[in-house]
Coordinates of N, CA and C and ligand atoms in Angstrom, one line a residue:
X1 N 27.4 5.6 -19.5 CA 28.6 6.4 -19.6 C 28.3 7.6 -20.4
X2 N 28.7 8.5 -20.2 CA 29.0 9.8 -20.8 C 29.6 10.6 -21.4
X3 N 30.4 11.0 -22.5 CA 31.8 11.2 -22.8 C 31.3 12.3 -23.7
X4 N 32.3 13.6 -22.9 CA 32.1 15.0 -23.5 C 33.8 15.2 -24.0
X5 N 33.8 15.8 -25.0 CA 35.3 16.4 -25.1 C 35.3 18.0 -25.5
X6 N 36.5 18.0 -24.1 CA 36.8 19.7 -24.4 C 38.1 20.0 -24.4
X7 N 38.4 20.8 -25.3 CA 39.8 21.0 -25.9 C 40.7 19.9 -26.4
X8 N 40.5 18.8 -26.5 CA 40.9 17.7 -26.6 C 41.4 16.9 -25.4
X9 N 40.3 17.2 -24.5 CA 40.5 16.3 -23.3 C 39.4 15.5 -23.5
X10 N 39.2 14.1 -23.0 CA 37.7 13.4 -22.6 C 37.8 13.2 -21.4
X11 N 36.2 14.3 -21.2 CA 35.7 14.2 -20.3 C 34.4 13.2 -19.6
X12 N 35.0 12.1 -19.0 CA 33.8 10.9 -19.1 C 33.3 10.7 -17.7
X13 N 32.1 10.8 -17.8 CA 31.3 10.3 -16.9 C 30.8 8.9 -16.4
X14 N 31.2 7.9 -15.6 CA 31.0 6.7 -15.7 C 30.3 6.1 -14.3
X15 N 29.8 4.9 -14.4 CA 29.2 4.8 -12.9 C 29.9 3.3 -13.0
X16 N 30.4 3.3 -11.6 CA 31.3 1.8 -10.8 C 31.8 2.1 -9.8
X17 N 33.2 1.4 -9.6 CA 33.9 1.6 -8.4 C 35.6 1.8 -9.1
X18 N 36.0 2.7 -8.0 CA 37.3 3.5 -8.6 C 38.2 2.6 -8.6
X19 N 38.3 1.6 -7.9 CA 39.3 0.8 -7.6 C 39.3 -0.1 -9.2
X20 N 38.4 -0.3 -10.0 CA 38.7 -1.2 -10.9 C 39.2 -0.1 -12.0
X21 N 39.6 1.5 -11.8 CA 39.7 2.1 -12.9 C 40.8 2.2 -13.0
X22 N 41.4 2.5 -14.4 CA 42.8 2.1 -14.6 C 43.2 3.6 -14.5
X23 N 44.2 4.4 -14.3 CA 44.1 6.2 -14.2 C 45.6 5.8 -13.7
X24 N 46.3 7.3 -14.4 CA 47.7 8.2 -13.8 C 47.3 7.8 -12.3
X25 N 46.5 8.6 -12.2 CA 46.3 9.0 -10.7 C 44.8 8.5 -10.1
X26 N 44.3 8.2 -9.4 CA 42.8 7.4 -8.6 C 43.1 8.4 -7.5
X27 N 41.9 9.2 -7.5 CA 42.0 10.3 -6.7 C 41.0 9.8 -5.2
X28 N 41.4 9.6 -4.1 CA 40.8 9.3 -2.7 C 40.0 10.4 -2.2
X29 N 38.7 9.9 -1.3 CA 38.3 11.3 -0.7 C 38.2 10.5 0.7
X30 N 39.5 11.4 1.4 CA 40.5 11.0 2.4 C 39.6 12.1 3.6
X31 N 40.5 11.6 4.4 CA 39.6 12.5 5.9 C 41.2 13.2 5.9
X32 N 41.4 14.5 6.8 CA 42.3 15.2 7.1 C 43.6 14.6 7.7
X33 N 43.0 13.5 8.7 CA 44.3 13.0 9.4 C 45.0 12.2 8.2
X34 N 44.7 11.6 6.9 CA 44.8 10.8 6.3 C 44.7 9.4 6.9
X35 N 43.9 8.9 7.7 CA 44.2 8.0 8.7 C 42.9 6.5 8.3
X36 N 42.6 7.0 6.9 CA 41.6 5.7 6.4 C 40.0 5.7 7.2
X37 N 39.5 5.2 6.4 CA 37.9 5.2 6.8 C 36.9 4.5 5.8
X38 N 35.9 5.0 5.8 CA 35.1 3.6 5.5 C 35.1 4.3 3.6
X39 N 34.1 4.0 2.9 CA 33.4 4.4 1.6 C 34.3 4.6 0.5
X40 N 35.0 5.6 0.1 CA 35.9 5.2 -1.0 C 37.5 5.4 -0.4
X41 N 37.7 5.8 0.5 CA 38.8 5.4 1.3 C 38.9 3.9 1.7
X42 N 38.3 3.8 1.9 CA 37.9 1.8 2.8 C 38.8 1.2 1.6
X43 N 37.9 1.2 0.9 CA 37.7 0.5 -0.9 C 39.6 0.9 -1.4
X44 N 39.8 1.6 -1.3 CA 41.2 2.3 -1.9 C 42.3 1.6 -1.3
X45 N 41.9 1.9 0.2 CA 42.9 1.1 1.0 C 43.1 -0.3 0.6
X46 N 42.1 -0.9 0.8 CA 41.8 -2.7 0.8 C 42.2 -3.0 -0.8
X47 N 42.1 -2.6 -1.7 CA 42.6 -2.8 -2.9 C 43.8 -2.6 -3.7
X48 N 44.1 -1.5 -2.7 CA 45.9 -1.4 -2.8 C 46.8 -1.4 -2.4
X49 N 46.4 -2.1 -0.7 CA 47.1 -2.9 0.3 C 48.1 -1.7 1.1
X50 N 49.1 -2.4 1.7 CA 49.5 -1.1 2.9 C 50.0 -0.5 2.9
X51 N 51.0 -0.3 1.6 CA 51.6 0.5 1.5 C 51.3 1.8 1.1
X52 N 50.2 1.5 0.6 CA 49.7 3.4 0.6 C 49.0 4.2 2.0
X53 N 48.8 3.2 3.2 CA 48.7 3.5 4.5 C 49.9 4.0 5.0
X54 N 50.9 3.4 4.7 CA 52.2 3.2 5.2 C 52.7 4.7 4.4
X55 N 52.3 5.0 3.3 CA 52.7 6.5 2.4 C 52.0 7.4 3.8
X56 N 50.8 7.8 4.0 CA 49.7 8.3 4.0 C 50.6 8.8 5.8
X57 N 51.0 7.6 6.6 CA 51.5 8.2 8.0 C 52.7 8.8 7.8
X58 N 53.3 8.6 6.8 CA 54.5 9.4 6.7 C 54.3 10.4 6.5
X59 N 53.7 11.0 5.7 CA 52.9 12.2 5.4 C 52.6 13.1 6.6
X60 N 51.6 12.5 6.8 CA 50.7 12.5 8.2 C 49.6 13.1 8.6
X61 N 49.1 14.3 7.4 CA 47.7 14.7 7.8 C 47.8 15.3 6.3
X62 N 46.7 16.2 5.9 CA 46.2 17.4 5.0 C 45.2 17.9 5.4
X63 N 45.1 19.3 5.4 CA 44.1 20.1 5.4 C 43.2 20.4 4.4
X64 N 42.0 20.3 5.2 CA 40.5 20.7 4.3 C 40.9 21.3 2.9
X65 N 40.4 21.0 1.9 CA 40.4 21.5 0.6 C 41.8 21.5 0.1
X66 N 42.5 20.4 0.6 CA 44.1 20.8 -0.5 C 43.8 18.9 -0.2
X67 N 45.1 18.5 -1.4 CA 45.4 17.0 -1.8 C 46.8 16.8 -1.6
X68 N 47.5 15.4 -1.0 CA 48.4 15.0 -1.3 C 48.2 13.5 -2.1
X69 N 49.9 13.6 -2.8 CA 50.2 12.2 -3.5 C 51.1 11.0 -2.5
X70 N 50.5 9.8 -2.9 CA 51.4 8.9 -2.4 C 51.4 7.6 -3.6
X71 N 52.0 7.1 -3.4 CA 52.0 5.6 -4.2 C 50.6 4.8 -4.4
X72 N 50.4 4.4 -5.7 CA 49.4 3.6 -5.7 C 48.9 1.9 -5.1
X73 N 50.3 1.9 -4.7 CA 50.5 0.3 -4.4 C 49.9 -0.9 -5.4
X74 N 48.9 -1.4 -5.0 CA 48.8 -2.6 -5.8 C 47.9 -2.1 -7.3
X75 N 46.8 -0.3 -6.9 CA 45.8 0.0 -8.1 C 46.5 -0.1 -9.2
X76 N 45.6 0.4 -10.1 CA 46.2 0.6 -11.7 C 46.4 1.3 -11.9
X77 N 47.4 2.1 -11.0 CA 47.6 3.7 -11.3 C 49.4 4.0 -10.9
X78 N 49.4 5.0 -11.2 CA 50.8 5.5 -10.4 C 50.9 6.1 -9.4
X79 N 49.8 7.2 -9.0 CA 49.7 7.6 -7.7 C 47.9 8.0 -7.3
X80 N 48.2 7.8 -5.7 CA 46.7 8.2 -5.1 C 46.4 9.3 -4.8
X81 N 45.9 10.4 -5.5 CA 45.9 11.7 -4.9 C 44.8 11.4 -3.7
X82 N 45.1 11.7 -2.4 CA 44.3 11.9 -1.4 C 43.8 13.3 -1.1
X83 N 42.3 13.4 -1.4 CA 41.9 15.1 -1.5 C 41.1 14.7 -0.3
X84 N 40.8 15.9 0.5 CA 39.7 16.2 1.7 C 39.2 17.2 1.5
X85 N 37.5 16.9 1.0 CA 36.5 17.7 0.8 C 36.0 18.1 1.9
X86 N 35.4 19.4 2.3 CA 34.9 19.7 3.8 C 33.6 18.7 4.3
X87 N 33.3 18.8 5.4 CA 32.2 17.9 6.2 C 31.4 19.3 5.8
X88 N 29.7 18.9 5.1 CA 28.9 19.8 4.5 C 28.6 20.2 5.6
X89 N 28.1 21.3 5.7 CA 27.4 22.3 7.0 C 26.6 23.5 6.7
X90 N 26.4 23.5 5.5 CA 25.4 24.5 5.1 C 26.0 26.5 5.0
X91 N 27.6 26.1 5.0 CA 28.5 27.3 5.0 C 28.5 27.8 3.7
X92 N 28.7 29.1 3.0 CA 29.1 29.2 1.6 C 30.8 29.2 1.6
X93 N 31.5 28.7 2.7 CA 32.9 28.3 3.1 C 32.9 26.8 2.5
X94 N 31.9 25.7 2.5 CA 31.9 25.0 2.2 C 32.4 24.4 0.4
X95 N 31.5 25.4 -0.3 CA 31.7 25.5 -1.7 C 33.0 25.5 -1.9
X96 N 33.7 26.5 -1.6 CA 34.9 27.3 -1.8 C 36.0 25.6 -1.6
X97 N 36.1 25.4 -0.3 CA 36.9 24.0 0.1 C 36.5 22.6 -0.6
X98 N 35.4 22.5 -1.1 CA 35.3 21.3 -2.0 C 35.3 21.7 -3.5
X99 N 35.7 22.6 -4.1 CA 36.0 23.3 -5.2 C 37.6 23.5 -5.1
X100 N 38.3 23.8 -3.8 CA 39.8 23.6 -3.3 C 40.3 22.2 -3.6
X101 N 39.7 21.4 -3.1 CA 39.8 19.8 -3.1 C 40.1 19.5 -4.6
X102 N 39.4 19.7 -5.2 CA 39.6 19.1 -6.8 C 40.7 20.1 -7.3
X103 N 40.7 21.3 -7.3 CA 41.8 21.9 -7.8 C 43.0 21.6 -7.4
X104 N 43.5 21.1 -5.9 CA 44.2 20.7 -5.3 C 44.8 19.4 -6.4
X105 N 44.2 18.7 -6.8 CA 44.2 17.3 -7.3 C 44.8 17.7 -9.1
X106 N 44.1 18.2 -9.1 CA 44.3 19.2 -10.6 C 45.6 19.7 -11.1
X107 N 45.9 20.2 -9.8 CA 47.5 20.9 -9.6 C 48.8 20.0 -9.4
X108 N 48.3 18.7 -8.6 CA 48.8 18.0 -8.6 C 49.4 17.2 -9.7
X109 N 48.5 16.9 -10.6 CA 48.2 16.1 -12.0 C 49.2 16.7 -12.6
X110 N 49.2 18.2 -12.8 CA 50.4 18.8 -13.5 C 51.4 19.0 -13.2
X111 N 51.9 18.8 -12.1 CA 52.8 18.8 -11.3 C 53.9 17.9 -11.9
X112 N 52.9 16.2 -11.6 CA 53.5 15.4 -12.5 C 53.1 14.6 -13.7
X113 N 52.9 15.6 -13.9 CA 52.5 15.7 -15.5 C 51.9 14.3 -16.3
X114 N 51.2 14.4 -15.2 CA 50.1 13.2 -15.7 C 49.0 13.1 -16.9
X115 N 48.6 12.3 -17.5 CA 47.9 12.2 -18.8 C 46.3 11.7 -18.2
X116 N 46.1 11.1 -17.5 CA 44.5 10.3 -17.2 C 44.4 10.3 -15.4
X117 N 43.1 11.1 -14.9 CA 42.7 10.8 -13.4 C 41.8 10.8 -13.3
X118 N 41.2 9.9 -12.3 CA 39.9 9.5 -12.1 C 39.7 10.1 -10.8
X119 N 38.3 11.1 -10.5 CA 38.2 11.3 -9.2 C 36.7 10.4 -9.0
X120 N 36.6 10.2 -7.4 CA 35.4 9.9 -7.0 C 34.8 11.2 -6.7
X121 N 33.1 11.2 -6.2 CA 32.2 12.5 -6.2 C 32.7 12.9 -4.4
X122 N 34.1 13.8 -4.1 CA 34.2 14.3 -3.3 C 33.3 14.6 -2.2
X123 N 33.4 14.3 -1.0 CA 32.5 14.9 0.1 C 30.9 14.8 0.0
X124 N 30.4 13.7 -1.0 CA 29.0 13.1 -1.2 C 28.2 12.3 -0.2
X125 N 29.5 11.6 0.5 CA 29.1 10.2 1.3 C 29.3 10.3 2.7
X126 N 29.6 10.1 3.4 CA 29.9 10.1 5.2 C 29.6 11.9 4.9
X127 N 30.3 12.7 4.6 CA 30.9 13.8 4.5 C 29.6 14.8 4.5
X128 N 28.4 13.9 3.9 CA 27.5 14.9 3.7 C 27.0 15.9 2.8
X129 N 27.9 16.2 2.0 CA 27.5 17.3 0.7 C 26.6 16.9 -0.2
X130 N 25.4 17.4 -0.1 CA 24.0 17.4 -1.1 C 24.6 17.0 -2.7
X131 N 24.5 15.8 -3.1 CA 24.9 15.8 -4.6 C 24.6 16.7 -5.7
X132 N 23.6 17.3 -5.4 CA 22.9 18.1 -6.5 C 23.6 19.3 -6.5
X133 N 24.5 19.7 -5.1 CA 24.7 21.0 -4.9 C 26.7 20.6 -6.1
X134 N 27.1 19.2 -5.0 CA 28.3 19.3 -5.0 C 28.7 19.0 -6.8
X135 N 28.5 18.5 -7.7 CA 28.1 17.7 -8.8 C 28.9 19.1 -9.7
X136 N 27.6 20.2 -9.8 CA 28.2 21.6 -10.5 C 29.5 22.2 -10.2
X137 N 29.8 22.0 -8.6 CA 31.5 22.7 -8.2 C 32.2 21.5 -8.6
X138 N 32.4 20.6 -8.6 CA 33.1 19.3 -9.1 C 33.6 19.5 -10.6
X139 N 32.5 19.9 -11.6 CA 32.4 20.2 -13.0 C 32.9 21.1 -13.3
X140 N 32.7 21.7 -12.6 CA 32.8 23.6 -13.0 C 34.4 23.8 -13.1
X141 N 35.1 23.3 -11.6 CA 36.3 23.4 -11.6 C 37.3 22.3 -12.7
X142 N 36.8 20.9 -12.9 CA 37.4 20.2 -14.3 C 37.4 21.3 -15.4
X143 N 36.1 21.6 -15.6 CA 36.0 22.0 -16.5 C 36.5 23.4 -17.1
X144 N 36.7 24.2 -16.3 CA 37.8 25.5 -16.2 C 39.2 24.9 -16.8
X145 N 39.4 24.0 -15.9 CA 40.7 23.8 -15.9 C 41.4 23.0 -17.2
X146 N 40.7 22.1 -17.6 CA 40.9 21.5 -19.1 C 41.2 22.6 -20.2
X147 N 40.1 23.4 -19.9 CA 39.9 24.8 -20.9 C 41.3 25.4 -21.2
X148 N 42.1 25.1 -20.1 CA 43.4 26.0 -20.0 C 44.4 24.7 -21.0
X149 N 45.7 25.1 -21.1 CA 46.9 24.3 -21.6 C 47.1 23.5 -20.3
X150 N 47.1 21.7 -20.5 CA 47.2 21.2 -19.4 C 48.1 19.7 -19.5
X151 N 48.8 18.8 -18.6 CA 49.3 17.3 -19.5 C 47.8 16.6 -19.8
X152 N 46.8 17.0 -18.9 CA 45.6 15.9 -19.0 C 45.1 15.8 -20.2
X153 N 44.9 13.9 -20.5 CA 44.1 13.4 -21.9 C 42.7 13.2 -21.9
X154 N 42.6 12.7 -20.1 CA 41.4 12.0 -19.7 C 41.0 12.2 -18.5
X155 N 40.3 12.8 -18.2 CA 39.5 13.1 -16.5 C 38.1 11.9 -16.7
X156 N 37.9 11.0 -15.2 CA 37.0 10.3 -15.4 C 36.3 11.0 -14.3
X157 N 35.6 11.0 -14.3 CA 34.3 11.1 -12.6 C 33.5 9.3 -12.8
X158 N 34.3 8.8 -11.5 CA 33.8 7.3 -11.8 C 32.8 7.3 -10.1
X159 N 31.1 7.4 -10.6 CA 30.1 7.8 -10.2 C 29.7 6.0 -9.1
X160 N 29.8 6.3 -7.9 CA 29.2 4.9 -7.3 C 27.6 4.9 -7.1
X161 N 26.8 4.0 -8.0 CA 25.5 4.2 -8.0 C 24.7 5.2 -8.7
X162 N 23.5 4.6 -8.9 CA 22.7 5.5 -10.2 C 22.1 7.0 -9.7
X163 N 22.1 7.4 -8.3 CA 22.0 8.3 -7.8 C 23.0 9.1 -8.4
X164 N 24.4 9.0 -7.9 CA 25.5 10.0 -7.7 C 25.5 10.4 -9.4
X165 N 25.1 8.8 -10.4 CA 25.6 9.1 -12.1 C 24.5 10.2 -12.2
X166 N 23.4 10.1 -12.0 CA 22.6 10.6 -12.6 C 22.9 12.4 -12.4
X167 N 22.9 12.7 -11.2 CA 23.1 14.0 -10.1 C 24.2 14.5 -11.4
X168 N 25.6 14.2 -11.4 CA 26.5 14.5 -12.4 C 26.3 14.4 -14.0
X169 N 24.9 13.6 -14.2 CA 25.1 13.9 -15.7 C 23.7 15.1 -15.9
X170 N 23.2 15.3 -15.2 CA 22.3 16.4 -15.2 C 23.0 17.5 -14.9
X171 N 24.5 17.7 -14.2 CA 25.3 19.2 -13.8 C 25.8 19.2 -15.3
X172 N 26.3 18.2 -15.4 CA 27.0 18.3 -17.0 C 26.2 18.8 -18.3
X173 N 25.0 18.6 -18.0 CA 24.1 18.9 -19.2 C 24.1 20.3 -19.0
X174 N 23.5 20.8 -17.7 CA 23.1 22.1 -18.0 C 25.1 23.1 -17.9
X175 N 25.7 22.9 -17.5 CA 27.2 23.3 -17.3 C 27.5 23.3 -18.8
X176 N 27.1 22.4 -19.8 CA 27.7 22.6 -20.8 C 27.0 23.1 -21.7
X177 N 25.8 23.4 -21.5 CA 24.6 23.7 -22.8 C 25.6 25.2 -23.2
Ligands
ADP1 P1 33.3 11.6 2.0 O1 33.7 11.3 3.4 O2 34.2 12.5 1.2 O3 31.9 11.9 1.9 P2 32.8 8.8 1.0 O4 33.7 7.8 0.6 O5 31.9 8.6 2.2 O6 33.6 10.2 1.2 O7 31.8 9.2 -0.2 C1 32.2 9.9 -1.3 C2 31.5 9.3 -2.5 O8 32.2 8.2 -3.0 C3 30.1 8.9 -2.3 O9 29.3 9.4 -3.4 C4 30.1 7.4 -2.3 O10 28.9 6.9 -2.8 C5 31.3 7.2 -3.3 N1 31.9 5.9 -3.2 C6 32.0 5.0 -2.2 N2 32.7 3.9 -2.5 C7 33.1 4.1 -3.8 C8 33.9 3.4 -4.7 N3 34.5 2.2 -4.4 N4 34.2 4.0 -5.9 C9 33.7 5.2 -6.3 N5 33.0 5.9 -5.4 C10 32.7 5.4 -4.2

């Protein structure tokens, strides 16, 4: 684990699985239709049963780089932000929309003026995006954003496996030197 603080936020770095994390908000990295899928969608779904499926068709979709909220159902949270990071393609369009994604989530948070959210490493897994690349726009944008006057106490990046921790505590090292 990792634990940086800025402005009086902690910023922690952790490696597990999101579903056991306790947070305002457990942030999903959702596909567009919102329509569930395998990796930390799968996991989100199955642990907090159907009613946050049942939020998600109501809804009915989101576009690339923006987030909606629905109910947490069974997690330890109060709401699931579902963000959609772009499918990586080697675009400099790319950056921009998975740097959207978390802001999206971010905006959200204050919205409702939430105190602690946990995101997963956006657009890493099915989705494609090089950890090494996506790790720094992930950071860059928490880390702007804390900087400002915000409700957040606690941002987690809860890292699945020692690849993804590692990739994220080497952006953080040099992001923060
Ligand atoms: P995407 O389609 O946005 O790439 P994935 O769910 O396939 O989404 O992967 C995003 C990241 O989430 C990957 O780094 C993957 O290792 C990670 N991941 C998968 N399951 C979990 C989980 N239960 N908790 C946290 N992270 C997870």
């Amino acid at each position: 684990m990792v634990v940086h603080v800025i402005n009086d936020v902690t910023l922690t770095l952790l490696e597990g699985n999101i579903v056991a994390v306790e947070a305002d908000a457990i942030v999903n990295a959702a596909n567009a239709g919102l329509a569930g899928g395998g990796g930390v969608d799968g996991a989100i779904h199955r642990a907090g049963g159907p009613e946050i499926m049942a939020a998600c068709a109501k809804i009915g979709g989101c576009p690339t780089g923006s987030a909606v909220a629905t109910t947490a159902g069974r997690l330890h949270a109060k709401y699931v932000f579902h963000a959609v990071g772009p499918i990586y393609d080697g675009r400099p369009e790319d950056a921009r929309l998975l740097a959207s994604a978390y802001q999206a989530c971010l905006d959200l948070a204050e919205q409702h003026q939430i105190k602690s959210i946990a995101f997963p490493s956006l657009s890493t897994g099915v989705y494609g995006y090089p950890l090494d690349l996506a790790a720094p726009i992930a950071l860059r944008v928490v880390i702007d954003h804390i900087t400002k006057p915000t409700s957040l106490h606690t941002v987690t990046f809860v890292l699945f496996g020692k690849t993804s921790f590692a990739a994220y505590e080497r952006a953080l090292k040099t992001l923060a030197e």
